[in-house]
Short mmCIF file of C-alpha atoms in Angstrom, two decimals:
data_model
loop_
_atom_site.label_atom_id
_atom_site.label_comp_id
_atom_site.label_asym_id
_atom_site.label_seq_id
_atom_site.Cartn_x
_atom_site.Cartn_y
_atom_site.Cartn_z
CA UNK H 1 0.00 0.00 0.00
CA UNK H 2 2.87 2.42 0.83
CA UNK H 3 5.18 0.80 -1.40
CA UNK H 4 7.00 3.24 -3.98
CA UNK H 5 6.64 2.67 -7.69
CA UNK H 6 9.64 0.28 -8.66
CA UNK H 7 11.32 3.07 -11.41
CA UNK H 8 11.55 5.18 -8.35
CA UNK H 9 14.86 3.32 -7.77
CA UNK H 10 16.29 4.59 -11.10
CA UNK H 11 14.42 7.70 -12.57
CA UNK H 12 15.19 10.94 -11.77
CA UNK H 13 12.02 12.86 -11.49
CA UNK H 14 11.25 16.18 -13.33
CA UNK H 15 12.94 19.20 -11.67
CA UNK H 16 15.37 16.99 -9.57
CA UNK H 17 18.87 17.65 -10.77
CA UNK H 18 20.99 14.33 -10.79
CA UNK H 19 24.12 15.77 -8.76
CA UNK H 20 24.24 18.51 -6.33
CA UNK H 21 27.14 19.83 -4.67
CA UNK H 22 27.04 21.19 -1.20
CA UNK H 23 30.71 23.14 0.17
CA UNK H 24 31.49 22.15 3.83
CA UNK H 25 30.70 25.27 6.29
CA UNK H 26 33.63 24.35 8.55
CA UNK H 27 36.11 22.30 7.00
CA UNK H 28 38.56 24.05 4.44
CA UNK H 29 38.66 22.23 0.73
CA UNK H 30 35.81 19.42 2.02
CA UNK H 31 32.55 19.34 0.03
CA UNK H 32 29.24 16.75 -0.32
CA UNK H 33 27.66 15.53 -3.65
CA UNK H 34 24.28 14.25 -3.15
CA UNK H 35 23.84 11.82 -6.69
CA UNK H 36 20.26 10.88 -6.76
CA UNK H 37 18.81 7.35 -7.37
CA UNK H 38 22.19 5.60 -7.65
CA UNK H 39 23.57 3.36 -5.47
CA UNK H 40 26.46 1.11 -4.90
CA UNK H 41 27.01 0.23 -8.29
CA UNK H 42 28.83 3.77 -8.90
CA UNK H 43 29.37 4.98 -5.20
CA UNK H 44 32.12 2.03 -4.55
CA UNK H 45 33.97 3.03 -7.90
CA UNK H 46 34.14 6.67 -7.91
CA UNK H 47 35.03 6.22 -3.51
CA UNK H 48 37.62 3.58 -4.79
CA UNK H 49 39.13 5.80 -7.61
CA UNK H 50 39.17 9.17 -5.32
CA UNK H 51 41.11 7.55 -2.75
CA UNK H 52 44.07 6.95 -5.93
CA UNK H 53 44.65 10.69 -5.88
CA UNK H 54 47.37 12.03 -3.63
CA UNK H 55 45.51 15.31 -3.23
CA UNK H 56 42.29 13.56 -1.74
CA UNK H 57 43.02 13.63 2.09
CA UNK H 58 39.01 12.18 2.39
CA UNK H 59 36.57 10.45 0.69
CA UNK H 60 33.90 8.37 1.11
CA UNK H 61 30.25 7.44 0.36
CA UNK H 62 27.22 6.16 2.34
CA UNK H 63 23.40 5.53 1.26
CA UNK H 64 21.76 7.37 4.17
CA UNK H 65 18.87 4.90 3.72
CA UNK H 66 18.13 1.98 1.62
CA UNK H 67 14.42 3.26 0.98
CA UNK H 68 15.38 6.83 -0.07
CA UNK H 69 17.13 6.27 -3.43
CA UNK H 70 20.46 9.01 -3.37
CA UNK H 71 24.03 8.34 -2.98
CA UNK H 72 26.10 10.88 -0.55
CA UNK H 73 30.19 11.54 -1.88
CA UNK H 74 32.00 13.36 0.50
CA UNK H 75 35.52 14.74 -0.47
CA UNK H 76 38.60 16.35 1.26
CA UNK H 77 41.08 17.58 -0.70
CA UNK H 78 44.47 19.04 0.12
CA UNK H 79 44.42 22.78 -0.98
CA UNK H 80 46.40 21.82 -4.54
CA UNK H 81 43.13 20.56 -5.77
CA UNK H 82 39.18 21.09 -5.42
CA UNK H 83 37.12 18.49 -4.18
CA UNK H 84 35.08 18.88 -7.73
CA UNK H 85 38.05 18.72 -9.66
CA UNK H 86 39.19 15.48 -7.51
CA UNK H 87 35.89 14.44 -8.39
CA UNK H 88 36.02 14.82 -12.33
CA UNK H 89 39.26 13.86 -12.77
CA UNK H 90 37.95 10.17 -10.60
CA UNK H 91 34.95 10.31 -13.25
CA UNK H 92 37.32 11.12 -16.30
CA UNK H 93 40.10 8.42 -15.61
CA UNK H 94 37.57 5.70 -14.67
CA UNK H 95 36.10 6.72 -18.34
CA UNK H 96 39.49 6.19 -19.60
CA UNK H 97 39.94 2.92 -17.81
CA UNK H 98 36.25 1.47 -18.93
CA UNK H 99 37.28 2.46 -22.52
CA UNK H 100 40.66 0.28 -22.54
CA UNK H 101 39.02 -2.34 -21.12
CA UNK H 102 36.21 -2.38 -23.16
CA UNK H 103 38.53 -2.49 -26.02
CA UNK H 104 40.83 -5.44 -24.71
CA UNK H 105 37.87 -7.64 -23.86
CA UNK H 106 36.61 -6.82 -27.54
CA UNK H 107 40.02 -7.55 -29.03
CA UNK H 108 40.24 -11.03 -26.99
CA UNK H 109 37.05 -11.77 -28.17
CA UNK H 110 37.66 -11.32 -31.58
CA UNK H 111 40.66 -13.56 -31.43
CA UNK H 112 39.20 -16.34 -29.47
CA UNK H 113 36.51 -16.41 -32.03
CA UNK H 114 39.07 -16.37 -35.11
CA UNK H 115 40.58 -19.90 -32.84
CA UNK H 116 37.51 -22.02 -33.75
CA UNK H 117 37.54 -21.05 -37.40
CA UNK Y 1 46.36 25.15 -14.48
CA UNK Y 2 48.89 22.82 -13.00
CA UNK Y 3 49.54 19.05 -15.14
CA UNK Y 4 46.68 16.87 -15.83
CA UNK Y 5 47.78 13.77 -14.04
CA UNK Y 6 46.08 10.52 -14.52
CA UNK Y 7 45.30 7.52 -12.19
CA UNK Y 8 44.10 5.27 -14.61
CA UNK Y 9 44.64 1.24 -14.58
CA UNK Y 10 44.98 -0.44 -17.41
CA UNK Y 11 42.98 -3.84 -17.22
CA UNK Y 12 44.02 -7.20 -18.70
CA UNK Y 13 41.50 -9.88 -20.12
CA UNK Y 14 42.11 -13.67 -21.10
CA UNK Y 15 39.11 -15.74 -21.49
CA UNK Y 16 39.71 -19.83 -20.55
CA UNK Y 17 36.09 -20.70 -22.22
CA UNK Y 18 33.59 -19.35 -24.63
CA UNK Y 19 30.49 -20.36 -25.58
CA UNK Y 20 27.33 -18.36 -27.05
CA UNK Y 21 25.48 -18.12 -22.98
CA UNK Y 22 28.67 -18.79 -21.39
CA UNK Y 23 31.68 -17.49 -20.48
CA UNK Y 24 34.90 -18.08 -18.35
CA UNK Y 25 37.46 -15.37 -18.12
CA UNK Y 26 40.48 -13.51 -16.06
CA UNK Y 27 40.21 -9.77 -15.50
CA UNK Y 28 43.64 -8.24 -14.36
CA UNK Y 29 45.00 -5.44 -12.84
CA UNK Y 30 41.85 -3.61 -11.40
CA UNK Y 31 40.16 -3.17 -8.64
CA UNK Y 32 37.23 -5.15 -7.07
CA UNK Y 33 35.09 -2.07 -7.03
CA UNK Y 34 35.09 -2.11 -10.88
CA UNK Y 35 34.42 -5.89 -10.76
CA UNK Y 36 32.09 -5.56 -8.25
CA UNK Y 37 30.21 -2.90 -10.23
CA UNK Y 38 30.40 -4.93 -13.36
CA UNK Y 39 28.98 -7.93 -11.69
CA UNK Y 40 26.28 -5.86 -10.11
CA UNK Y 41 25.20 -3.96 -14.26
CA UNK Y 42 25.38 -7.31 -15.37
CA UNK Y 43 22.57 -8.78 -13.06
CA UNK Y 44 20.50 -5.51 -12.68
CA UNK Y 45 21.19 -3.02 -15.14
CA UNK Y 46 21.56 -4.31 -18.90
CA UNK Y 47 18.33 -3.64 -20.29
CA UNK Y 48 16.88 -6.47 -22.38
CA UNK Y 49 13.11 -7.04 -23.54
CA UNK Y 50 10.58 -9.17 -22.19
CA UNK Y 51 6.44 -9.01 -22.36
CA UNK Y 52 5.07 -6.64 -20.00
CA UNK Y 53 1.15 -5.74 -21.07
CA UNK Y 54 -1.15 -8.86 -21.93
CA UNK Y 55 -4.49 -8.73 -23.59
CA UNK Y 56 -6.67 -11.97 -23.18
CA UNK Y 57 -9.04 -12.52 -25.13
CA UNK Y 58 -10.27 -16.07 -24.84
CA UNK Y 59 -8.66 -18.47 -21.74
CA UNK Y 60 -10.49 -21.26 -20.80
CA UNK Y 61 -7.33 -23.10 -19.38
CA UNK Y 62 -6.91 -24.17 -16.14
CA UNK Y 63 -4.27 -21.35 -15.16
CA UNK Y 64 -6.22 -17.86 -14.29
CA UNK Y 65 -5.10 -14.71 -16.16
CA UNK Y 66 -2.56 -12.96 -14.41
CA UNK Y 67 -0.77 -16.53 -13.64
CA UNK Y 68 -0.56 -16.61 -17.33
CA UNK Y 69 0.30 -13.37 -17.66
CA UNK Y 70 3.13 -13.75 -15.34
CA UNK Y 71 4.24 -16.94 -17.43
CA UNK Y 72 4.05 -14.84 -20.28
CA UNK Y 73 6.80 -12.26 -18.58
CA UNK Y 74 8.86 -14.72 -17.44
CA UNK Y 75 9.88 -15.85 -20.99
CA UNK Y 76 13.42 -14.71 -21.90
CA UNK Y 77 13.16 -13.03 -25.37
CA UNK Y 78 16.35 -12.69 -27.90
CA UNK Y 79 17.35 -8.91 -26.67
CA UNK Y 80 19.75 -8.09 -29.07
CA UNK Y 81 18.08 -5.07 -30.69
CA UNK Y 82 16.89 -4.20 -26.72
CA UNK Y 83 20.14 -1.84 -26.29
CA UNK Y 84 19.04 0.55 -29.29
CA UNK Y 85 15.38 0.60 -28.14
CA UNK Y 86 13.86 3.41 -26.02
CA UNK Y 87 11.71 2.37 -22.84
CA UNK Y 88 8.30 3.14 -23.46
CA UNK Y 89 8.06 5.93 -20.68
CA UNK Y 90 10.75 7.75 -23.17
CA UNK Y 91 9.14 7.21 -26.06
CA UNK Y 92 7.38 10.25 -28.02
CA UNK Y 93 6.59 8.21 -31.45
CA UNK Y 94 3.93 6.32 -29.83
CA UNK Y 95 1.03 8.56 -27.95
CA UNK Y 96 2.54 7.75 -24.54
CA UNK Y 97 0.85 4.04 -24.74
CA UNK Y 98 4.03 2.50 -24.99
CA UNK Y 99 2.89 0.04 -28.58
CA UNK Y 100 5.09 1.75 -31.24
CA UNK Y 101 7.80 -0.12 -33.20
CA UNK Y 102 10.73 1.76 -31.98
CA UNK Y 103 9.29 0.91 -27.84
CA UNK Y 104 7.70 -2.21 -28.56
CA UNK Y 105 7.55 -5.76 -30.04
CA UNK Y 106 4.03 -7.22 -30.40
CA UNK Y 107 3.17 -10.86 -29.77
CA UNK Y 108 0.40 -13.40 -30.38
CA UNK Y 109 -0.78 -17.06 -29.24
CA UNK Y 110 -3.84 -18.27 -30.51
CA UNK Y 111 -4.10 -21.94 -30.02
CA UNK Y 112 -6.92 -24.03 -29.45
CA UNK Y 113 -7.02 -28.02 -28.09
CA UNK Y 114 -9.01 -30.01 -30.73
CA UNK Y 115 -7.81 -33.95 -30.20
CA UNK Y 116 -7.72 -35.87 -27.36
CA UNK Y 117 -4.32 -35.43 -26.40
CA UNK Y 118 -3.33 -32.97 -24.21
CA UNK Y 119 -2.02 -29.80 -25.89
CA UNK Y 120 1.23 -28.12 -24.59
CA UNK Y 121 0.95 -24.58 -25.13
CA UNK Y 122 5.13 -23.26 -25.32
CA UNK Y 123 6.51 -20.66 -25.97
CA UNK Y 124 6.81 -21.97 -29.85
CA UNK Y 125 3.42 -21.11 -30.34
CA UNK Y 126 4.58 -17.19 -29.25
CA UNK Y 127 4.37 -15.77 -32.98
CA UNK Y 128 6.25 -12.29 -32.70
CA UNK Y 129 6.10 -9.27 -35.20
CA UNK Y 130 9.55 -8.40 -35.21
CA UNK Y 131 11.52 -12.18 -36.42
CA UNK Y 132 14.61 -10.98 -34.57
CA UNK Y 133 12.94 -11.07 -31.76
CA UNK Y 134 11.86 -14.28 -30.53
CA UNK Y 135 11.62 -16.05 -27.47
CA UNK Y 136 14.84 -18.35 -26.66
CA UNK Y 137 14.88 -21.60 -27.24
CA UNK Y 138 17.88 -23.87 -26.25
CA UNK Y 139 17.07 -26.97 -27.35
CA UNK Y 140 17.65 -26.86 -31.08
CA UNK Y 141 19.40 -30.21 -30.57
CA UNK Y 142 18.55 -32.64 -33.15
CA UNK Y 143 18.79 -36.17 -33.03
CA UNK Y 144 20.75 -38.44 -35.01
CA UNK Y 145 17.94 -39.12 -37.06
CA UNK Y 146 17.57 -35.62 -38.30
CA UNK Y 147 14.18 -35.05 -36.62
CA UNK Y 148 14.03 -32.21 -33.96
CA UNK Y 149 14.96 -33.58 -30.87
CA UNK Y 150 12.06 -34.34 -28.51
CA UNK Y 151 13.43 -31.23 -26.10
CA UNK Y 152 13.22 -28.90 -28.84
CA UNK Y 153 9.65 -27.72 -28.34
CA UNK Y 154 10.08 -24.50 -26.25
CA UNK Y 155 9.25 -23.23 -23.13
CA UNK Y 156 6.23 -25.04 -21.57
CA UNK Y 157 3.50 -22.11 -20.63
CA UNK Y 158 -0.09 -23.93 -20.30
CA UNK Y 159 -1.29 -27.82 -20.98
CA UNK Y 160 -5.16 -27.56 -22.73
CA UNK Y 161 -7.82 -30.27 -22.79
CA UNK Y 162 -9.93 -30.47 -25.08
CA UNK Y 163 -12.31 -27.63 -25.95
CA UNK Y 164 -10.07 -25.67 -24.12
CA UNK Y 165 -9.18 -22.44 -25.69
CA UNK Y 166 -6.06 -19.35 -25.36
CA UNK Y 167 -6.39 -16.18 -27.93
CA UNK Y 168 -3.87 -13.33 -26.40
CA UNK Y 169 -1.80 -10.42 -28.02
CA UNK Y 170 1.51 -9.43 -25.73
CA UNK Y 171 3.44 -6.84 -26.12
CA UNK Y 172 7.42 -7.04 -24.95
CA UNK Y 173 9.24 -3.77 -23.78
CA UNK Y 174 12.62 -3.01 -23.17
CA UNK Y 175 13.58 -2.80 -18.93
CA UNK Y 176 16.32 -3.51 -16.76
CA UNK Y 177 16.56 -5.85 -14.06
CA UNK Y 178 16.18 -3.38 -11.14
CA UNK Y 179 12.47 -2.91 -12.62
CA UNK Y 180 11.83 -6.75 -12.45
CA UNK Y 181 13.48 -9.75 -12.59
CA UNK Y 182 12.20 -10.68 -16.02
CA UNK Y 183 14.48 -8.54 -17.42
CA UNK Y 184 17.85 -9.70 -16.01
CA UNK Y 185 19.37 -11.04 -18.52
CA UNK Y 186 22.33 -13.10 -16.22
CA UNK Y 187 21.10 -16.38 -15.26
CA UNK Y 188 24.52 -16.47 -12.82
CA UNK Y 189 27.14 -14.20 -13.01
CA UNK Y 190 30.14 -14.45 -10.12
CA UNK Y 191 33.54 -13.39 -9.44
CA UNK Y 192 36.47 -14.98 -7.64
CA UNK Y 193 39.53 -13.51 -5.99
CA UNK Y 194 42.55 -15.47 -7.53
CA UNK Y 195 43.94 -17.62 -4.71
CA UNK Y 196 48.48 -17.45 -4.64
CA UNK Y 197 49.25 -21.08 -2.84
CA UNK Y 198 52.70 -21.03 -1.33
CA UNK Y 199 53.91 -23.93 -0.04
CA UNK Y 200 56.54 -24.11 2.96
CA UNK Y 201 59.20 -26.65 1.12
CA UNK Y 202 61.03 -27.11 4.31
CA UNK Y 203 58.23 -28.30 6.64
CA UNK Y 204 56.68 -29.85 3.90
CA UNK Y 205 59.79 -32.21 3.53
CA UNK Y 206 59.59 -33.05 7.51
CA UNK Y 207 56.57 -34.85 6.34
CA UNK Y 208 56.52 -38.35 5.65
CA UNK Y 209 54.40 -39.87 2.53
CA UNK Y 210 51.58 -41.05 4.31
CA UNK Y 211 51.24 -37.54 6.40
CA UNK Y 212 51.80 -35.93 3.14
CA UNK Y 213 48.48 -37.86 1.43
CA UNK Y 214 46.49 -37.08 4.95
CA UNK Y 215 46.87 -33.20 4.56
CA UNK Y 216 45.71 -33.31 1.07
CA UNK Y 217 43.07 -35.56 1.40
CA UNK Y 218 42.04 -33.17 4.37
CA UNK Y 219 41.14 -30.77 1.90
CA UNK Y 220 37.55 -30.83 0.85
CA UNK Y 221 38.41 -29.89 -3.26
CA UNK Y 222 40.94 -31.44 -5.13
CA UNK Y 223 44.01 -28.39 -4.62
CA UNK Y 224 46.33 -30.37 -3.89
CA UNK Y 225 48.12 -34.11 -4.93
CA UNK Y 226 51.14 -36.18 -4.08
CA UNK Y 227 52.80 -36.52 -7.09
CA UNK Y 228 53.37 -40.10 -8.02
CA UNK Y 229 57.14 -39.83 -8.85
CA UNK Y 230 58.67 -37.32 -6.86
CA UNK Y 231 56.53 -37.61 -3.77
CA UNK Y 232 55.63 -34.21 -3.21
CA UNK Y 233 53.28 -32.14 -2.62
CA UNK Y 234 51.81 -30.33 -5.98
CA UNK Y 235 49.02 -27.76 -6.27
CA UNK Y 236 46.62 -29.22 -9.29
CA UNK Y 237 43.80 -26.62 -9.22
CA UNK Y 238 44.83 -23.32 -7.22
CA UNK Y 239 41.05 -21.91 -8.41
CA UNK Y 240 39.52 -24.87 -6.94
CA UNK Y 241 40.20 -23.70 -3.19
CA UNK Y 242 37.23 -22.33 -1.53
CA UNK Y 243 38.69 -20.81 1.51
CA UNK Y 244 37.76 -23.25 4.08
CA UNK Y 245 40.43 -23.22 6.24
CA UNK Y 246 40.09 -27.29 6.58
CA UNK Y 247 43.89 -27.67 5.23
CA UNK Y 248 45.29 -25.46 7.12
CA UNK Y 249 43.55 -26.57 10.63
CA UNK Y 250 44.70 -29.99 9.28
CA UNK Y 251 48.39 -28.39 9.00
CA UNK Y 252 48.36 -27.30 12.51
CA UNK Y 253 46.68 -30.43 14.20
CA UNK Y 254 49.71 -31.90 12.74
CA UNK Y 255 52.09 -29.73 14.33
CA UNK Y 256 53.34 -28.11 11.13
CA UNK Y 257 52.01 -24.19 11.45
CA UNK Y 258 52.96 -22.35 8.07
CA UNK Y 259 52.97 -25.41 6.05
CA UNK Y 260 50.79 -23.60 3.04
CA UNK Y 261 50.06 -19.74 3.08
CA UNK Y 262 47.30 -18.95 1.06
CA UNK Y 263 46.30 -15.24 -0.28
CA UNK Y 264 43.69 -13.91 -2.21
CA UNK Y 265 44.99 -11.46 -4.83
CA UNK Y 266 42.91 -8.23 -4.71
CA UNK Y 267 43.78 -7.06 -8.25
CA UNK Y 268 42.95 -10.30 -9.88
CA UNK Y 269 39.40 -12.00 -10.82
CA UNK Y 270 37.51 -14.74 -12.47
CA UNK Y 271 34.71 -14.34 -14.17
CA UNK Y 272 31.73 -16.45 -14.45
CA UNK Y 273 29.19 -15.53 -16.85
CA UNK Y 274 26.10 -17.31 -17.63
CA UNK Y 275 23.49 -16.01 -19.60
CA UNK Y 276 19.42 -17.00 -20.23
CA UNK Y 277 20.03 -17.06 -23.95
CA UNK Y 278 18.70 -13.69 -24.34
CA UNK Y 279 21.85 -11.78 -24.99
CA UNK Y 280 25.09 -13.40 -25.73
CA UNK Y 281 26.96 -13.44 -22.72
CA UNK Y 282 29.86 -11.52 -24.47
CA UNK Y 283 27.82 -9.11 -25.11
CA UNK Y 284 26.29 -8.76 -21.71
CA UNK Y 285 29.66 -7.71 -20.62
CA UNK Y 286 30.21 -5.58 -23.35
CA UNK Y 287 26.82 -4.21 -22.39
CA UNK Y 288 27.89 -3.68 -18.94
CA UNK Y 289 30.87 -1.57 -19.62
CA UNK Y 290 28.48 0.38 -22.29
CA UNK Y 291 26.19 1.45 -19.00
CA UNK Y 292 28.64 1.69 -16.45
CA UNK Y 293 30.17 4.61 -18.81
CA UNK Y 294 26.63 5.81 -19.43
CA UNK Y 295 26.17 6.15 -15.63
CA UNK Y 296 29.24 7.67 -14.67
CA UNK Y 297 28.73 10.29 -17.30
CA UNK Y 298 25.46 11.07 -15.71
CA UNK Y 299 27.11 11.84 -12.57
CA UNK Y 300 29.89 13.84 -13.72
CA UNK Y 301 29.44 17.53 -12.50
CA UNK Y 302 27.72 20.26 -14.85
CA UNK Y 303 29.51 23.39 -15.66
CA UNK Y 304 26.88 25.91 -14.11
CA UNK Y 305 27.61 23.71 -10.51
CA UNK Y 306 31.52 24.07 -10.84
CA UNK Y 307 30.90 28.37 -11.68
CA UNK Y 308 28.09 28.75 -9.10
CA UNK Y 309 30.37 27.31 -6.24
CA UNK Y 310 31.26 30.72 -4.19
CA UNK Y 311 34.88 29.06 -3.30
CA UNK Y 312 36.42 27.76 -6.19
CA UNK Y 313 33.97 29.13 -9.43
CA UNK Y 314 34.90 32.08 -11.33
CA UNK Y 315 31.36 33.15 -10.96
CA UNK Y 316 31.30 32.71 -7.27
CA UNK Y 317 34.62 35.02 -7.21
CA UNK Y 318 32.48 37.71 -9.22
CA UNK Y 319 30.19 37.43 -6.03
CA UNK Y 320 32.39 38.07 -3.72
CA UNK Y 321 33.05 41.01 -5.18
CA UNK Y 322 36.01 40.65 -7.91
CA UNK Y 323 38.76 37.91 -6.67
CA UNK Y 324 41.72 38.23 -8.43
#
């Protein structure tokens, strides 16, 4: 009876905007992203890939409840970088890395196939 | 604007086995977020087609409507053309009903029991509008006679009597598994850490032959075996190790701590993938990767959000009343 429609886990609704960015009050170079109706799937990756970057000094992700469907980032950065540019630069090289390995697993694919023939 | 560094990895693949719904392969040299993730698209997220709105209009079977109905959903349909499709809530060809060509695929059974014998209804008797998408069917076997073999004759949705009647039109859309479960395409899909077996050589010597064949038959799966000729211990099948701790329990009841040190290497996996038959299972994880770049690129931060930031925008430096 109170149970949410099922595409509530994935669709954004109308007027909602997909990432928002919030700067921390009191710490220096810290800011939250609030992604809405993700989940694990991307928070674990983009956590995993910040924590690669010498300038992030903190960064981590939690789903503040498993019925409300948002994903919360928070990043601190040393003051050489910007917790949005730590975070774009995480986005951009796990692009990079989902592109090579896109393109290996095509390439091995190709050849095993060529094996049989 | 100081260097652009980059943190990327650089991921290595070898596949062991691969069949058209299976496949067996090594991922290198990431992390087990990205596997994780991977795994997780695979099962939830790769959008494939299966029916979702049926219109009865005769059933005098024994199975009520919406158990058909549900039958009906639960048949996997060949999703290749699924990734190109819009979902019907996106779709602006049809008038928001969601039975276009580009959203849909439309589907009729119309079979009625005439003899005596019991009529299987399968999912053979499905007869789609679009021929590249039909419902799959694994059991194109045929016998050595030539004939069909007798498991070739689809999925199994309803057994009629005679006089008994089923007249429906279906329609399929595309979804992802999150929606329902009809729509997963994976019928398994798992990942193992690769296990590194090192074996002690100098306590393993202090063992005689017999102690030797205890401690490996002390291990549930076949890792280990005493090889015939030289008498020592040899790992067969490192992969087959489940992480029971049996041998090494087994190692210490003997008195020999640190006979075998066993790791699990964090950068490298083993895919399992099995698919329903609806998408190749290549191409599920092809698939994957597609989405996981679709969501990331979603997430990444828009322009206006970087400016309006009063720290670090240029707009936000306007605000406070001219910055540099």
């Amino acid at each position: 009876m109170n149970a949410p429609d099922r595409y509530e886990r994935f669709v954004v609704p109308e007027g909602m905007k997909k990432v928002a960015y919030e700067r921390d009050m009191k710490i220096m170079n810290a800011a939250t992203f609030t992604i809405q109706r993700e989940d694990h799937t991307i928070g674990n990756v983009i956590r995993m890939q910040l924590h690669r970057d010498p300038s992030v000094l903190f960064a981590g992700y939690r789903l503040p409840h498993p019925l409300q469907y948002k994903l919360v980032i928070k990043i601190q950065t040393t003051s050489q970088s910007s917790p949005m540019q730590a975070y774009n630069l995480a986005v951009t090289d796990l692009d990079k890395e989902l592109d090579h390995l896109k393109q290996v697993f095509q390439e091995e694919i190709a050849q095993k196939q060529s094996e049989y023939y | 604007m100081d260097t652009v560094t980059s943190y990327t990895r650089f991921p290595t693949v070898r596949i062991r086995e691969l069949k058209d719904d299976y496949i067996k392969f090594e991922l290198k040299d990431t992390d087990p977020s990205i596997a994780n993730a991977l795994r997780r698209i695979m099962i939830a997220e790769v959008p494939t087609l299966a029916i979702d709105l049926v219109e009865i209009e005769t059933n005098s079977s024994v199975l009520n409507d919406e158990f058909l109905s549900h039958r009906l959903g639960l048949i996997p349909l060949k999703s290749e053309r699924a990734m190109e499709m819009r979902l019907s809530r996106d779709c602006d060809a049809c008038d928001g009903d969601g039975s276009c060509m580009y959203c849909s695929v439309e589907f009729t059974l119309n079979v009625k029991c005439t003899s005596d014998q019991t009529l299987d209804v399968t999912s053979h008797d499905l007869i789609s509008s679009d021929p590249s998408v039909v419902p799959v069917d694994n059991n194109l076997a045929q016998d050595i006679n030539g004939f069909d073999a007798p498991e070739a004759r689809g999925i199994l949705i309803v057994k009629l009597r005679r006089g008994q009647e089923l007249k429906l039109r279906a329609i399929a859309r595309k979804g992802i598994g999150k929606d329902h479960a009809k729509w997963s395409p994976a019928a398994t899909v798992a990942f193992q850490f690769e296990p590194e077996i090192h074996i002690n050589e100098a306590l393993m010597e202090s063992l005689s032959l017999e102690e030797k064949k205890e401690w490996v038959d002390s291990c549930p799966t076949k890792v280990f075996e005493v090889d015939p000729q030289t008498q020592q211990v040899v790992v067969v099948d490192a992969e087959a190790y489940t992480y029971d701790e049996e041998i090494l329990k087994k190692a210490e009841a003997m008195g020999k701590t640190g006979l075998v040190d066993i790791i699990s290497r964090d950068d490298s996996f083993i895919f399992t993938v099995e698919s329903t038959g609806a998408i190749q299972a290549s191409q599920m994880f092809i698939n994957a990767i597609e989405i996981l770049k679709t969501k990331l690129d979603a997430v990444r931060l828009s322009f206006d959000t970087e400016e309006a930031d009063d720290q670090f925008g240029e707009l936000g430096a306007h605000m406070r009343g001219g910055g540099m």
